[in-house]
mmCIF file of C-alpha atoms in Angstrom:
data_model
loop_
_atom_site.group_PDB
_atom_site.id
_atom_site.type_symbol
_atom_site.label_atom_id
_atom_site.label_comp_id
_atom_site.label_asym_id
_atom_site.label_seq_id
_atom_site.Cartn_x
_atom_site.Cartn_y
_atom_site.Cartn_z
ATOM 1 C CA UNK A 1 1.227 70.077 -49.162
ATOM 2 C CA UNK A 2 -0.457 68.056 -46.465
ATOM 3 C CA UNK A 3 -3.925 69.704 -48.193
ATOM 4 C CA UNK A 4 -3.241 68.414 -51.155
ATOM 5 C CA UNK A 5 -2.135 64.945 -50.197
ATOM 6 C CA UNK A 6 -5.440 64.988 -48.493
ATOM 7 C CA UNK A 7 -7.115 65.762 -52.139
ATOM 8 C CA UNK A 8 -5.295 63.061 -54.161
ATOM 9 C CA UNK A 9 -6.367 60.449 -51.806
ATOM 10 C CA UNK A 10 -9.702 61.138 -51.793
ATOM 11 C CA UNK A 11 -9.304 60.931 -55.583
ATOM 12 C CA UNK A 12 -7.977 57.827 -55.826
ATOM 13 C CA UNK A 13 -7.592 55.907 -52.696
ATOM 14 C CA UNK A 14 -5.178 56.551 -49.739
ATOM 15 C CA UNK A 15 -3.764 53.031 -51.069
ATOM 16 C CA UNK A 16 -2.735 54.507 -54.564
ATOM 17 C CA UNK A 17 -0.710 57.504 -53.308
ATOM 18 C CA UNK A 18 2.949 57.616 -52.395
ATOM 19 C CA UNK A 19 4.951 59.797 -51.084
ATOM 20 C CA UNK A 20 8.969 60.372 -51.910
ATOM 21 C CA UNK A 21 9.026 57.427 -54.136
ATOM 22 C CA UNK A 22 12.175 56.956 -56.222
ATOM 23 C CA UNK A 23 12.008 57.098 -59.502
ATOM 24 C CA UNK A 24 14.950 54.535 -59.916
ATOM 25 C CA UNK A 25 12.186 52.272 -59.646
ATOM 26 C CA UNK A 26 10.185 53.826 -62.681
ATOM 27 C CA UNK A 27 12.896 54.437 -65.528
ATOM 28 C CA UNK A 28 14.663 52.222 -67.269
ATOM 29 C CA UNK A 29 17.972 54.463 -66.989
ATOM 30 C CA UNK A 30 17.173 52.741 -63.174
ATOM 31 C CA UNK A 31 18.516 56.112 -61.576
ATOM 32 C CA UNK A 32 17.049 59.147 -60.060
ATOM 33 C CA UNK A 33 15.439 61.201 -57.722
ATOM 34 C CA UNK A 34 12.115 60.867 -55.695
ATOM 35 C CA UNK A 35 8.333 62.338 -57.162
ATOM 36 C CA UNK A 36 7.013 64.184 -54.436
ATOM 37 C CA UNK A 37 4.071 62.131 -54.652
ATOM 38 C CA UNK A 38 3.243 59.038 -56.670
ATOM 39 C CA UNK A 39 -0.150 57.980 -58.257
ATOM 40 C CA UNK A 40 -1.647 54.779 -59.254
ATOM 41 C CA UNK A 41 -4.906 55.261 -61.014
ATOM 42 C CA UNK A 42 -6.564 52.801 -62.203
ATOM 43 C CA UNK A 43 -9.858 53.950 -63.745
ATOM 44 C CA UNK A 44 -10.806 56.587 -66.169
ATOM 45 C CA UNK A 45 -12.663 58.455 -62.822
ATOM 46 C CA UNK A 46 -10.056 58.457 -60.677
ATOM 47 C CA UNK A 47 -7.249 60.055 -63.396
ATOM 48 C CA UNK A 48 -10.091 62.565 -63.749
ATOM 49 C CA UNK A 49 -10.578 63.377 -60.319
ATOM 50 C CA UNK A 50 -5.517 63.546 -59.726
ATOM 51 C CA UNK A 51 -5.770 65.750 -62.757
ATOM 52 C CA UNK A 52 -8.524 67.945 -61.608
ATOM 53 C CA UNK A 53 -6.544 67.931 -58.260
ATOM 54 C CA UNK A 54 -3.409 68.754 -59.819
ATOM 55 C CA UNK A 55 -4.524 71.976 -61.841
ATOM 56 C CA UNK A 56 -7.090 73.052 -58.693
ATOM 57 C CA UNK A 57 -3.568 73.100 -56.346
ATOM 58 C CA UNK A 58 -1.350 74.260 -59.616
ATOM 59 C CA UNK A 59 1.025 71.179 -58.977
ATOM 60 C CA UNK A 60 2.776 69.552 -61.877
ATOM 61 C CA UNK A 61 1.383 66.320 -62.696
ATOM 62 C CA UNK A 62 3.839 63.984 -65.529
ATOM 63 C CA UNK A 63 1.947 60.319 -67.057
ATOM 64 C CA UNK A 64 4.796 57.837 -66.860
ATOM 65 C CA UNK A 65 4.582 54.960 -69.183
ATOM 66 C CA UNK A 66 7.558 52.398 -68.910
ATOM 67 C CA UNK A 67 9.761 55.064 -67.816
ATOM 68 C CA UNK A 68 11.729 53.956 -71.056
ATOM 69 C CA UNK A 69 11.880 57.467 -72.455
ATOM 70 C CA UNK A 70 12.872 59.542 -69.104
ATOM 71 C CA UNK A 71 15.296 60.715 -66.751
ATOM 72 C CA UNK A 72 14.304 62.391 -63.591
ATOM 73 C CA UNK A 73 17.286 64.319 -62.054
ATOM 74 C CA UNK A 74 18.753 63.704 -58.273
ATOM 75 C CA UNK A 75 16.273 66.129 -56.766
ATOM 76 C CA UNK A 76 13.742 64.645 -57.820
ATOM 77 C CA UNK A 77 10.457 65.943 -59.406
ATOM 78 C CA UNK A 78 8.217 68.566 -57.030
ATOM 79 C CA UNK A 79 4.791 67.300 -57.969
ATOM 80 C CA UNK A 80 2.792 63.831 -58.838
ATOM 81 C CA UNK A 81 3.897 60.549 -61.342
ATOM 82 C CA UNK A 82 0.468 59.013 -62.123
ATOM 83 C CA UNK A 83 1.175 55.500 -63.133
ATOM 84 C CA UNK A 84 -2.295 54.320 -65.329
ATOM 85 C CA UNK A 85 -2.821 50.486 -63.601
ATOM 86 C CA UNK A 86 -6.095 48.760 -63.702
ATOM 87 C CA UNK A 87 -8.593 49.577 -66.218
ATOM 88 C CA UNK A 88 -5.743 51.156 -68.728
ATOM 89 C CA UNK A 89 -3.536 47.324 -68.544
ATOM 90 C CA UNK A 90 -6.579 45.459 -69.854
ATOM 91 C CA UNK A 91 -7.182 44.698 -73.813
ATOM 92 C CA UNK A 92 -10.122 43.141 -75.854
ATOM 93 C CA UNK A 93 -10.656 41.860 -79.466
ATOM 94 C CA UNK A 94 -13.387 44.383 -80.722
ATOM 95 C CA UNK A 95 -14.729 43.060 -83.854
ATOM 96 C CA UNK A 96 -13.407 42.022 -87.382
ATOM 97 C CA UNK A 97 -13.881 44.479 -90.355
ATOM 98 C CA UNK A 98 -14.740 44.268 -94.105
ATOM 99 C CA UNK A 99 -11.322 45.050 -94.833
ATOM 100 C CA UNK A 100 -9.765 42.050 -93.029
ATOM 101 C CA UNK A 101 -8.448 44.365 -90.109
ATOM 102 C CA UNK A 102 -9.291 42.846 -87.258
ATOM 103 C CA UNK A 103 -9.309 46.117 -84.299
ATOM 104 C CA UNK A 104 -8.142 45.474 -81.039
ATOM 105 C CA UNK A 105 -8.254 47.991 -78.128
ATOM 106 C CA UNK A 106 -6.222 48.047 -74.999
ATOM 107 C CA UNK A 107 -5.652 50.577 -72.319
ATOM 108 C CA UNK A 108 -3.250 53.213 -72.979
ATOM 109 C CA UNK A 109 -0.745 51.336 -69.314
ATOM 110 C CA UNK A 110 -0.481 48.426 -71.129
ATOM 111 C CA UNK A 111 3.089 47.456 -72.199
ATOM 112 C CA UNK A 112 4.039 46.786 -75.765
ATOM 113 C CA UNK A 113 5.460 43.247 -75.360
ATOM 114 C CA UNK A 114 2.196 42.385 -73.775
ATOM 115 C CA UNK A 115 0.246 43.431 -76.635
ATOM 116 C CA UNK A 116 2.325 41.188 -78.680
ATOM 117 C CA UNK A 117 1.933 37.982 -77.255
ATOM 118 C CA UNK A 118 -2.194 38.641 -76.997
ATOM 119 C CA UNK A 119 -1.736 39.699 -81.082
ATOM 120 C CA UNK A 120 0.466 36.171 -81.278
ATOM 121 C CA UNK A 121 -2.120 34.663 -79.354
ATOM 122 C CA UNK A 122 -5.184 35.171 -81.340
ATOM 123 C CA UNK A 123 -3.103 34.972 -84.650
ATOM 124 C CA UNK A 124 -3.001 38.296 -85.496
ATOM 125 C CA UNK A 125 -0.329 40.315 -87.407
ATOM 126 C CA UNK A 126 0.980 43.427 -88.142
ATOM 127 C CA UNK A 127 2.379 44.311 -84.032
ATOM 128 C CA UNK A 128 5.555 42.172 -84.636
ATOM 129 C CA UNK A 129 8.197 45.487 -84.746
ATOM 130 C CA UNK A 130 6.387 46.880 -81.672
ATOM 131 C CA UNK A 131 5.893 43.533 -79.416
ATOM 132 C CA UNK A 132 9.838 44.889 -78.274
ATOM 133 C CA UNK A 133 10.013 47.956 -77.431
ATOM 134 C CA UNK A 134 9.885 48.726 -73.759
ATOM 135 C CA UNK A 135 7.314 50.924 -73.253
ATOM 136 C CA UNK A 136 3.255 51.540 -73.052
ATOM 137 C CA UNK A 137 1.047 52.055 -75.834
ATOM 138 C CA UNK A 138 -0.022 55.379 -74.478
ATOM 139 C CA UNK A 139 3.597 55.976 -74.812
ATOM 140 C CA UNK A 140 3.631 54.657 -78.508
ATOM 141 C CA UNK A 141 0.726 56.544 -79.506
ATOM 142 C CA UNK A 142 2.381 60.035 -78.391
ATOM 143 C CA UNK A 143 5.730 59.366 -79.396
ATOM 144 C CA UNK A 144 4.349 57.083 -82.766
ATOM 145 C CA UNK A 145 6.973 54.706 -81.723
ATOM 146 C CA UNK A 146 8.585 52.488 -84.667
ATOM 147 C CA UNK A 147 11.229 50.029 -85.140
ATOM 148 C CA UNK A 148 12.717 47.798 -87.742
ATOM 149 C CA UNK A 149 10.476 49.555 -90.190
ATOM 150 C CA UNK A 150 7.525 49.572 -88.731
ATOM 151 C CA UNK A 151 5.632 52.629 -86.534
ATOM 152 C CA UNK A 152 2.525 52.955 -84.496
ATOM 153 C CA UNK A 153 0.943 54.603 -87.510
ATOM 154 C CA UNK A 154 1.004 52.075 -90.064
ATOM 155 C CA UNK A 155 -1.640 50.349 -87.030
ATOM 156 C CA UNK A 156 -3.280 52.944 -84.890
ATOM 157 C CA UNK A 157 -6.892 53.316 -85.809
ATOM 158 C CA UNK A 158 -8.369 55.629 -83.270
ATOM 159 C CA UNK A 159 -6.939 56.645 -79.451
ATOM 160 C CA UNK A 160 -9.312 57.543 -76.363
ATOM 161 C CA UNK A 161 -7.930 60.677 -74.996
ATOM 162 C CA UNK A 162 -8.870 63.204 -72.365
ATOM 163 C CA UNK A 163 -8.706 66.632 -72.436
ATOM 164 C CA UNK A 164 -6.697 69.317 -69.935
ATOM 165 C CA UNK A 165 -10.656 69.779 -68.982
ATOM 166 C CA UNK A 166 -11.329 66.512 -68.546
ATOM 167 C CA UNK A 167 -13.695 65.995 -71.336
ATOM 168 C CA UNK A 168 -12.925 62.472 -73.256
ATOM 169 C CA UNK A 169 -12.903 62.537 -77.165
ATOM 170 C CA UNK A 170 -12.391 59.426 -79.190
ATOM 171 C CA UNK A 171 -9.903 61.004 -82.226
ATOM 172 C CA UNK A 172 -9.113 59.192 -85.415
ATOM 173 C CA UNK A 173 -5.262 58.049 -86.016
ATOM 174 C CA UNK A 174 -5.583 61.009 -89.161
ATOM 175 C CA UNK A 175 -6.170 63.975 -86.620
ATOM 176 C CA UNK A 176 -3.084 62.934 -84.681
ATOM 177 C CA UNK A 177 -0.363 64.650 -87.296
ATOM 178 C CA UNK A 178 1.451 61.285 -86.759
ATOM 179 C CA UNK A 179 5.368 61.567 -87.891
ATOM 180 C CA UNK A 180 8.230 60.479 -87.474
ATOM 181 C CA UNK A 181 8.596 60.149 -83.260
ATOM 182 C CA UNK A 182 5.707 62.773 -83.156
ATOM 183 C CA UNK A 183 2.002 63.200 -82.669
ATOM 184 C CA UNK A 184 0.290 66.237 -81.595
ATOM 185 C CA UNK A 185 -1.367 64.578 -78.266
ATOM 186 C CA UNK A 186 1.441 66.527 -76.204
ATOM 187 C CA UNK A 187 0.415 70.146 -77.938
ATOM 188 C CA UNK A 188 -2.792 69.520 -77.291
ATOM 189 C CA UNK A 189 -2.393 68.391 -73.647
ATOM 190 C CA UNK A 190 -4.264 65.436 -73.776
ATOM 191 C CA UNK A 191 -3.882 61.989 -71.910
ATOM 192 C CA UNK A 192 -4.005 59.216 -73.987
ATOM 193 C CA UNK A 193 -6.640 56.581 -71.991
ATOM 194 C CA UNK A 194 -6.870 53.574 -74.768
ATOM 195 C CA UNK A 195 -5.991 52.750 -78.148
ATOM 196 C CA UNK A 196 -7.442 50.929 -80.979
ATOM 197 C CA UNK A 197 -5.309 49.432 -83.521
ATOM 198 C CA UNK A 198 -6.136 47.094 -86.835
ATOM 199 C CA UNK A 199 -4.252 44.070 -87.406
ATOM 200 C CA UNK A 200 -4.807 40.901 -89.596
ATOM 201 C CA UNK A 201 -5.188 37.561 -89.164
ATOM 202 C CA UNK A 202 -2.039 35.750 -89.937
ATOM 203 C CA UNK A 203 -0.292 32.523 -89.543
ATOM 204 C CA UNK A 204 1.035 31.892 -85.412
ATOM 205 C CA UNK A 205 3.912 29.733 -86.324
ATOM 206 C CA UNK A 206 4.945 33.032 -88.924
ATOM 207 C CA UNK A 207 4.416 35.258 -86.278
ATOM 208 C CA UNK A 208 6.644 33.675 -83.410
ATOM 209 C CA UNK A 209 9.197 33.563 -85.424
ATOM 210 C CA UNK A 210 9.121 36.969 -86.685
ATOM 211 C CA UNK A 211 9.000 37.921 -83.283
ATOM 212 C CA UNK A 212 11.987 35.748 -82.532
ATOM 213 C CA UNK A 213 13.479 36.734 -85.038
ATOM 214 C CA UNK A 214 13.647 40.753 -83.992
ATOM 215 C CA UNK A 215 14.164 39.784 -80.236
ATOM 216 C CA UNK A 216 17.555 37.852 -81.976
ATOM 217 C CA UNK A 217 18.437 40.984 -83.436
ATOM 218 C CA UNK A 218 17.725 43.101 -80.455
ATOM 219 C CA UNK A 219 19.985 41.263 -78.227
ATOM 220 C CA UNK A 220 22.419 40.638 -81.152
ATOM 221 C CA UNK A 221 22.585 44.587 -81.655
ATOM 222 C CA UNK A 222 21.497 46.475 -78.755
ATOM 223 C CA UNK A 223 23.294 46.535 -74.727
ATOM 224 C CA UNK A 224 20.210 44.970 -73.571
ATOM 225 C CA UNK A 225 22.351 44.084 -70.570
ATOM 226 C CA UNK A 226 22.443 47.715 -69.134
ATOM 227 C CA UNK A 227 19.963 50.031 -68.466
ATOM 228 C CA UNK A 228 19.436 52.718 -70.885
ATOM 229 C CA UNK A 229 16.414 54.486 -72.275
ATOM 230 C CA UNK A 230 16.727 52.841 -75.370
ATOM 231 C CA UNK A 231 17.948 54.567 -78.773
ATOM 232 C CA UNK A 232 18.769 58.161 -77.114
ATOM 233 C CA UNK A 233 18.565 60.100 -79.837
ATOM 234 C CA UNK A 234 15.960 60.289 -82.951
ATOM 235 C CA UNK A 235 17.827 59.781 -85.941
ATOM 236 C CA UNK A 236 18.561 63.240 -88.895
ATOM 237 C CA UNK A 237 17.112 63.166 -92.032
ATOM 238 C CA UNK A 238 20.157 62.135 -94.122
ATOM 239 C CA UNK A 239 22.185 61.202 -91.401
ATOM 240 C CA UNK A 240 22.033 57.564 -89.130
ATOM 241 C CA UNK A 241 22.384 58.944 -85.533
ATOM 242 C CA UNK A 242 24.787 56.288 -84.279
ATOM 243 C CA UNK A 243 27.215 56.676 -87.463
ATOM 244 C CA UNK A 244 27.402 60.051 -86.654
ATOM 245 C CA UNK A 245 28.732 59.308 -83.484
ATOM 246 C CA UNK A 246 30.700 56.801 -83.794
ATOM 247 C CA UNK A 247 32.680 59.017 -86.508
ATOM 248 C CA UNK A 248 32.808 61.468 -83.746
ATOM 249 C CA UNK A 249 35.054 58.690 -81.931
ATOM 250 C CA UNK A 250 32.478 58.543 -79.086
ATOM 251 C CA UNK A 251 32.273 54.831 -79.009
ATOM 252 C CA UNK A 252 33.096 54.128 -75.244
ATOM 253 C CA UNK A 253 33.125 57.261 -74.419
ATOM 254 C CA UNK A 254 32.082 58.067 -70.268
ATOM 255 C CA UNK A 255 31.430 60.045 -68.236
ATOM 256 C CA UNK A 256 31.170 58.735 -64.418
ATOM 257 C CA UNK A 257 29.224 55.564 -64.537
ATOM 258 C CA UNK A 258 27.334 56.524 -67.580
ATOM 259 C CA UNK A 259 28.740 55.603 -70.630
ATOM 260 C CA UNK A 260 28.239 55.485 -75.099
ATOM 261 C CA UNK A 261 27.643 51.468 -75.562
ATOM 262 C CA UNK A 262 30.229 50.118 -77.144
ATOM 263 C CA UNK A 263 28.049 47.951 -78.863
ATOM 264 C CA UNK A 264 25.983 50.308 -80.357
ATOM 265 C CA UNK A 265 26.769 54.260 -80.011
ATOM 266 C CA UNK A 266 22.947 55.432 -80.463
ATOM 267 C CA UNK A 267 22.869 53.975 -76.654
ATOM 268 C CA UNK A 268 23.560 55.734 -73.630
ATOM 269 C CA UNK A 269 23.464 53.327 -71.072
ATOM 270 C CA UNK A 270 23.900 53.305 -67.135
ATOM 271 C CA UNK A 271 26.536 50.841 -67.197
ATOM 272 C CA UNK A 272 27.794 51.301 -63.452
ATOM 273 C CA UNK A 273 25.496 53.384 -60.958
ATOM 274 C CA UNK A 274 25.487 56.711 -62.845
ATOM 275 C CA UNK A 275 23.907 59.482 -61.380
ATOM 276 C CA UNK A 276 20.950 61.198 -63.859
ATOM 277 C CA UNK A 277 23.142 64.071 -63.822
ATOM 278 C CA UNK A 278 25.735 62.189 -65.286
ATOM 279 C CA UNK A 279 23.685 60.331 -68.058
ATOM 280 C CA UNK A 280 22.485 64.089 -68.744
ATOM 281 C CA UNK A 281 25.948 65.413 -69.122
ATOM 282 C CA UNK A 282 26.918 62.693 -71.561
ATOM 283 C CA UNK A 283 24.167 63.181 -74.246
ATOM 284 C CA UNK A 284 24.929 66.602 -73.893
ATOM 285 C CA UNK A 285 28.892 65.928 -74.561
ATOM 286 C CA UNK A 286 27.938 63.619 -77.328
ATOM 287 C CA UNK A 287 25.285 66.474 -78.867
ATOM 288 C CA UNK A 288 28.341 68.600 -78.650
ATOM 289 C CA UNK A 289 31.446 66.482 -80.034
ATOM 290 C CA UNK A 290 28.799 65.368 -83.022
ATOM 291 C CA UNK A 291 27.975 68.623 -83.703
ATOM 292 C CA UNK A 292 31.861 69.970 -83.890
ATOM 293 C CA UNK A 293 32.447 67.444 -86.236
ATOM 294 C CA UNK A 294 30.037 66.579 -88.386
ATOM 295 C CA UNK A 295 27.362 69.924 -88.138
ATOM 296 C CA UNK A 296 24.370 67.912 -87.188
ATOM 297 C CA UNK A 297 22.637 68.656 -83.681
ATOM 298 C CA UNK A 298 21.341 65.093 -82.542
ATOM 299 C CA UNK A 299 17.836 65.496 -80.642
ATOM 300 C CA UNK A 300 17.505 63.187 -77.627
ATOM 301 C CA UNK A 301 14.215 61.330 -77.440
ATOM 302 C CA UNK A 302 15.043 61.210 -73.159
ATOM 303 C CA UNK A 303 12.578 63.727 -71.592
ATOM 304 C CA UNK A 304 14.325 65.196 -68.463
ATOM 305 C CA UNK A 305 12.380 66.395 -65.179
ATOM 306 C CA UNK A 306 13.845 67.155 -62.191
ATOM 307 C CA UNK A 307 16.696 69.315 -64.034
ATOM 308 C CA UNK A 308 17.320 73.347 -63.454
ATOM 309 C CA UNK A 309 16.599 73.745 -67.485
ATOM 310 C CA UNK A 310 13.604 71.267 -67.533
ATOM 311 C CA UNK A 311 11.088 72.474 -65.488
ATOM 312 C CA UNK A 312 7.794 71.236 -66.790
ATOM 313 C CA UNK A 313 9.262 69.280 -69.009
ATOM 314 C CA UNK A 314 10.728 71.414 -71.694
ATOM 315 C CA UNK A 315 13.267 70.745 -73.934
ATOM 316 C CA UNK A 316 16.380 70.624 -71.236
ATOM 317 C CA UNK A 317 18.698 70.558 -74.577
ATOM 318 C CA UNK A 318 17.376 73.779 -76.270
ATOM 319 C CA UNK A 319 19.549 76.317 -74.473
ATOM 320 C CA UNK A 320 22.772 74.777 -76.066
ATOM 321 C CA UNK A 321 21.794 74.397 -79.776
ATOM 322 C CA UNK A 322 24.134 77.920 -80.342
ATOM 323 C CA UNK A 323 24.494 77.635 -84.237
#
């Protein structure tokens, strides 16, 4: 491994690359193991050059946005985080259409919230549901994040992406198969590098407080006050993911440190020093109990690494869906 050390710093810097670095520092569950070796890249070149590394040496390579969406088990994960800094944190107003859209494009390592207060800034709406959520718009653009009605496709216009061959390709919002919490970007294998989206120009004063407004709600609703990964599970057609557990009489329920909010059951949250194993043995007790009594498998939206059943990310859950 020394070898290949050697090859990610002379891809990105000696300076950028970590080694053993917990990823309690990188998730918002603020628990888990240590990467094997950490990555901060912060120009289209040097992801290039980690990724071209990382398939030369065969060692698994994972883009972390926010960490709002993962869970890396107590052994950690045997190959490289790449955290997108620099280049992929900076936006810019491109130009103002026919239409009245006015397209804005920011690196895919930008976080949502600030994307909201440079929309807020230059009077622009149409970001307001997304300006909370706490992750990356790389992140949103795989995932086509949403909330309080809203969802990254109603505003994505184009996203930068590069191939598992390193090639970069500019793809339309329509070729992305954009649905509910989906996209095709991870079937593919690309890496999202920047997105463009279209918003109008709008009133600020009506902005703020729509943005207030949803921040209200967010604290009013969700146990902002823990760490979690957000909403844990995507919610069944038919079915409201958090009634269905809360039927289930899970409200509370724990399982070492980790426990079901009690303010809102769609939350798993770290609520006193749980160990990833023990978040991961809750939603799996939850997918269970819900399940037994109401027939509806819940799907987590938590990606696990690190985990005997999620090696290269795979769904860890699959193996007990036994209908």
């Amino acid at each position: 491994m020394d070898e290949f050390y050697r090859a990610l710093c002379r891809a990105a810097g000696e300076e950028q690359i970590r080694k053993q670095e917990s990823m309690a520092f990188h998730t918002t569950f603020r628990t888990g193991g240590p990467t094997a070796f950490f990555a901060a890249v912060r120009t289209e070149e040097e992801l290039g050059k980690v990724l071209r590394v990382c398939r030369e040496y065969q060692i698994p390579c994972y883009m972390l946005g926010n960490g709002s969406n993962l869970l890396v088990g107590s052994g950690g994960f045997p190959g490289v985080m790449i955290s997108l800094e620099g280049e992929f944190k900076e936006w810019k107003i491109l130009r103002e259409e026919e239409n009245g859209y006015v397209l804005l494009k920011a690196g895919a390592g930008l976080l949502l919230s600030k994307i909201g207060r440079a929309a807020l800034e230059e009077g622009l709406t149409g970001f307001e549901f997304a300006s909370g959520i706490p992750g990356t718009l790389g992140g949103a653009a795989v995932m086509n994040a949403g909330a309080y009605g809203g969802e990254m496709k109603d505003i994505l216009v184009s996203v930068l992406v590069m191939t598992r061959d390193g090639e970069v390709r500019e793809l339309p919002a329509g070729d992305l198969k954009l649905s509910y919490r989906h996209s095709c970007i991870p079937e593919k294998g690309y890496t999202v590098l920047s997105a463009v989206i279209g918003l109008k120009k709008g009133n600020p004063d009506d902005i703020r407080e729509k943005m207030e407004d949803l921040a209200f709600r967010r604290r009013d609703k969700q146990p902002l006050e823990y760490p979690s990964a957000g909403s844990t599970f995507k919610r069944p057609e038919g079915f409201f993911a958090g009634k269905l557990i809360e039927d289930a009489g899970l409200k509370g329920f724990s399982i070492g440190g980790a426990q079901v909010s009690e303010k809102h059951a769609c939350f798993v949250i770290n609520r006193d020093h749980a160990s990833p194993e023990e978040i991961r043995d809750l939603i799996e007790a939850v997918r269970r109990r819900v399940f037994e009594t109401s027939g509806v498998w819940l799907e987590p939206e938590v990606k696990l690494l690190g985990f005997e059943s999620s090696a290269g990310g795979a769904d860890a859950f699959a193996d007990s869906k036994k209908e």
